[in-house]
């Protein structure tokens, strides 16, 4: 069963190279810079041009949201902001949630995303009590798809031409991972 208090508590999750910490106002400027990067916008399908004030308000309110978990990805040694991720759209009766992640451009291609995903999935399954976590990835992002597959996600479906980007329609792949072990299959 889902532990509803687990989303209200904002954990610090530590890996070999990174740490996931509660998203806060101190992350807003670096988050804003990442949101301005054209490649980051393309990979996340972000049409909205977020202002610094919008992201400051979002980050400042993150700790008060008891229905979701928003965490910053930081370099374990330097404390530098490497990206952010979220566990949201929690469906308690079905023990299901949605996941998203965005890395700053300099953090890609180094396994940081996979490490962050594994840390969050461990928390989602072991502490929150989810059975299933799903995400969406665009068909033009095979690198992210491979990273998700390395973490146990499988493609479950395709939403045809669900994103209009740069003058063309693109498919959105739906991927999910199940809780590992006998009760959750081979997730």
Short mmCIF file of C-alpha atoms in Angstrom, two decimals:
data_model
loop_
_atom_site.label_atom_id
_atom_site.label_comp_id
_atom_site.label_asym_id
_atom_site.label_seq_id
_atom_site.Cartn_x
_atom_site.Cartn_y
_atom_site.Cartn_z
CA UNK A 1 0.00 0.00 0.00
CA UNK A 2 0.97 3.60 -0.57
CA UNK A 3 2.35 5.53 2.38
CA UNK A 4 0.76 8.96 1.89
CA UNK A 5 3.23 10.60 4.28
CA UNK A 6 6.16 9.55 2.11
CA UNK A 7 5.48 12.29 -0.45
CA UNK A 8 5.16 14.98 2.20
CA UNK A 9 8.57 14.04 3.58
CA UNK A 10 11.26 15.36 1.28
CA UNK A 11 14.22 12.95 1.41
CA UNK A 12 17.88 13.33 0.61
CA UNK A 13 18.95 10.31 -1.45
CA UNK A 14 22.68 9.78 -1.89
CA UNK A 15 24.38 7.83 -4.64
CA UNK A 16 28.00 7.27 -5.65
CA UNK A 17 28.34 10.56 -7.59
CA UNK A 18 25.15 12.49 -6.92
CA UNK A 19 22.66 13.36 -4.27
CA UNK A 20 18.96 14.05 -4.72
CA UNK A 21 17.80 16.86 -2.44
CA UNK A 22 14.49 18.67 -2.02
CA UNK A 23 14.08 21.26 -4.77
CA UNK A 24 14.26 24.69 -3.16
CA UNK A 25 14.62 28.38 -3.96
CA UNK A 26 18.42 28.00 -4.00
CA UNK A 27 18.08 25.88 -7.17
CA UNK A 28 15.89 28.38 -9.05
CA UNK A 29 18.60 30.33 -10.92
CA UNK A 30 20.40 27.20 -12.17
CA UNK A 31 17.04 25.59 -13.01
CA UNK A 32 16.10 28.70 -15.00
CA UNK A 33 19.40 28.63 -16.90
CA UNK A 34 18.80 24.97 -17.82
CA UNK A 35 15.26 25.78 -18.99
CA UNK A 36 16.65 28.36 -21.42
CA UNK A 37 18.89 25.85 -23.18
CA UNK A 38 17.41 25.02 -26.63
CA UNK A 39 18.41 21.34 -26.49
CA UNK A 40 16.96 20.89 -23.00
CA UNK A 41 13.72 22.49 -24.19
CA UNK A 42 13.63 20.16 -27.21
CA UNK A 43 14.31 17.00 -25.19
CA UNK A 44 11.63 17.92 -22.63
CA UNK A 45 9.17 19.25 -25.21
CA UNK A 46 8.89 22.51 -23.27
CA UNK A 47 7.04 25.16 -25.27
CA UNK A 48 6.56 27.51 -22.31
CA UNK A 49 9.30 30.08 -21.74
CA UNK A 50 9.62 29.94 -17.95
CA UNK A 51 10.65 33.16 -16.25
CA UNK A 52 13.01 33.23 -13.30
CA UNK A 53 10.12 34.46 -11.13
CA UNK A 54 7.96 31.48 -12.14
CA UNK A 55 10.70 29.02 -11.29
CA UNK A 56 11.51 30.79 -8.03
CA UNK A 57 7.85 30.45 -7.00
CA UNK A 58 7.75 26.79 -8.10
CA UNK A 59 10.96 25.91 -6.26
CA UNK A 60 9.94 27.83 -3.13
CA UNK A 61 6.63 25.95 -2.94
CA UNK A 62 8.08 22.52 -3.61
CA UNK A 63 8.48 21.57 0.05
CA UNK A 64 4.78 22.24 0.71
CA UNK A 65 3.45 19.88 -1.97
CA UNK A 66 2.35 16.71 -0.21
CA UNK A 67 1.07 15.03 -3.38
CA UNK A 68 4.36 14.89 -5.31
CA UNK A 69 8.11 14.79 -4.91
CA UNK A 70 10.36 17.31 -6.68
CA UNK A 71 14.08 16.83 -6.18
CA UNK A 72 17.20 18.57 -7.43
CA UNK A 73 20.10 16.48 -8.69
CA UNK A 74 23.36 17.75 -7.24
CA UNK A 75 26.97 16.71 -7.71
CA UNK A 76 27.86 14.91 -4.49
CA UNK A 77 31.24 16.64 -4.12
CA UNK A 78 30.70 20.15 -5.48
CA UNK A 79 26.98 20.58 -4.81
CA UNK A 80 26.50 21.85 -8.38
CA UNK A 81 22.97 21.65 -9.81
CA UNK A 82 22.87 18.87 -12.43
CA UNK A 83 19.12 18.76 -13.07
CA UNK A 84 15.84 17.93 -11.48
CA UNK A 85 13.32 15.12 -11.37
CA UNK A 86 9.80 14.56 -10.14
CA UNK A 87 7.50 11.81 -8.99
CA UNK A 88 3.94 13.04 -9.51
CA UNK A 89 0.38 12.16 -10.54
CA UNK A 90 0.23 9.60 -7.77
CA UNK A 91 -2.78 7.28 -7.95
CA UNK A 92 -2.97 5.74 -4.44
CA UNK A 93 -5.64 3.09 -5.11
CA UNK A 94 -3.60 1.72 -8.00
CA UNK A 95 -0.14 2.38 -6.49
CA UNK A 96 0.91 4.18 -9.66
CA UNK A 97 2.85 7.37 -10.34
CA UNK A 98 4.48 9.34 -13.13
CA UNK A 99 8.12 10.31 -13.43
CA UNK A 100 10.13 12.92 -15.30
CA UNK A 101 13.76 14.02 -15.32
CA UNK A 102 15.75 16.82 -16.95
CA UNK A 103 19.51 17.21 -16.79
CA UNK A 104 21.59 20.32 -17.46
CA UNK A 105 23.48 20.01 -20.77
CA UNK A 106 26.87 19.32 -19.13
CA UNK A 107 25.44 16.41 -17.10
CA UNK A 108 24.28 14.29 -20.03
CA UNK A 109 26.09 11.23 -21.34
CA UNK A 110 27.84 10.43 -18.04
CA UNK A 111 25.38 8.03 -16.39
CA UNK A 112 24.16 10.69 -13.98
CA UNK A 113 20.58 10.34 -15.21
CA UNK A 114 20.60 6.58 -14.70
CA UNK A 115 22.00 6.97 -11.19
CA UNK A 116 19.32 9.55 -10.33
CA UNK A 117 16.55 7.38 -11.79
CA UNK A 118 17.65 4.33 -9.79
CA UNK A 119 17.78 6.36 -6.56
CA UNK A 120 14.29 7.76 -7.13
CA UNK A 121 12.82 4.38 -8.15
CA UNK A 122 14.22 2.79 -5.00
CA UNK A 123 12.46 5.45 -2.95
CA UNK A 124 9.25 5.19 -4.99
CA UNK A 125 9.01 1.43 -4.55
CA UNK A 126 10.49 0.92 -1.09
CA UNK A 127 9.33 4.03 0.81
CA UNK A 128 6.30 5.36 -1.07
CA UNK A 129 5.05 1.86 -1.87
CA UNK A 130 4.32 2.31 -5.56
CA UNK A 131 3.79 -0.73 -7.76
CA UNK A 132 4.26 1.03 -11.11
CA UNK A 133 6.04 4.16 -12.35
CA UNK A 134 5.55 5.50 -15.87
CA UNK A 135 7.06 8.20 -18.03
CA UNK A 136 6.83 9.68 -21.51
CA UNK A 137 9.75 10.13 -23.90
CA UNK A 138 9.79 11.61 -27.39
CA UNK A 139 10.66 9.45 -30.38
CA UNK A 140 13.60 11.71 -31.23
CA UNK A 141 15.34 11.04 -27.90
CA UNK A 142 16.83 7.53 -28.20
CA UNK A 143 19.55 8.32 -25.63
CA UNK A 144 16.94 8.89 -22.93
CA UNK A 145 15.03 5.79 -24.02
CA UNK A 146 18.18 3.67 -23.62
CA UNK A 147 18.82 5.16 -20.16
CA UNK A 148 15.26 4.37 -19.09
CA UNK A 149 15.56 0.82 -20.43
CA UNK A 150 18.81 0.35 -18.43
CA UNK A 151 16.78 1.24 -15.34
CA UNK A 152 14.07 -1.34 -16.11
CA UNK A 153 11.51 0.71 -18.03
CA UNK A 154 9.79 -0.95 -20.97
CA UNK A 155 7.89 0.64 -23.84
CA UNK A 156 4.18 0.03 -23.32
CA UNK A 157 2.70 2.20 -26.00
CA UNK A 158 2.95 5.03 -28.45
CA UNK A 159 0.91 8.18 -28.68
CA UNK A 160 1.11 8.99 -32.36
CA UNK A 161 1.95 12.57 -33.32
CA UNK A 162 1.25 13.87 -29.81
CA UNK A 163 3.98 16.55 -29.82
CA UNK A 164 4.41 19.33 -32.37
CA UNK A 165 8.02 20.48 -32.29
CA UNK A 166 10.03 22.53 -34.73
CA UNK A 167 7.45 22.30 -37.50
CA UNK A 168 6.86 18.54 -37.31
CA UNK A 169 4.72 16.04 -35.42
CA UNK A 170 6.44 13.51 -33.18
CA UNK A 171 5.34 10.37 -31.38
CA UNK A 172 5.44 10.09 -27.60
CA UNK A 173 6.48 6.72 -26.19
CA UNK A 174 4.93 5.60 -22.91
CA UNK A 175 7.32 3.57 -20.77
CA UNK A 176 6.86 2.00 -17.34
CA UNK A 177 8.67 -0.05 -14.75
CA UNK A 178 7.10 -2.32 -12.14
CA UNK A 179 8.21 -2.89 -8.57
CA UNK A 180 10.89 -5.56 -8.64
CA UNK A 181 10.34 -8.89 -6.97
CA UNK A 182 7.69 -11.60 -6.94
CA UNK A 183 4.71 -9.24 -6.41
CA UNK A 184 5.72 -6.81 -9.14
CA UNK A 185 7.09 -8.96 -11.89
CA UNK A 186 10.49 -8.47 -13.45
CA UNK A 187 10.52 -4.63 -13.23
#
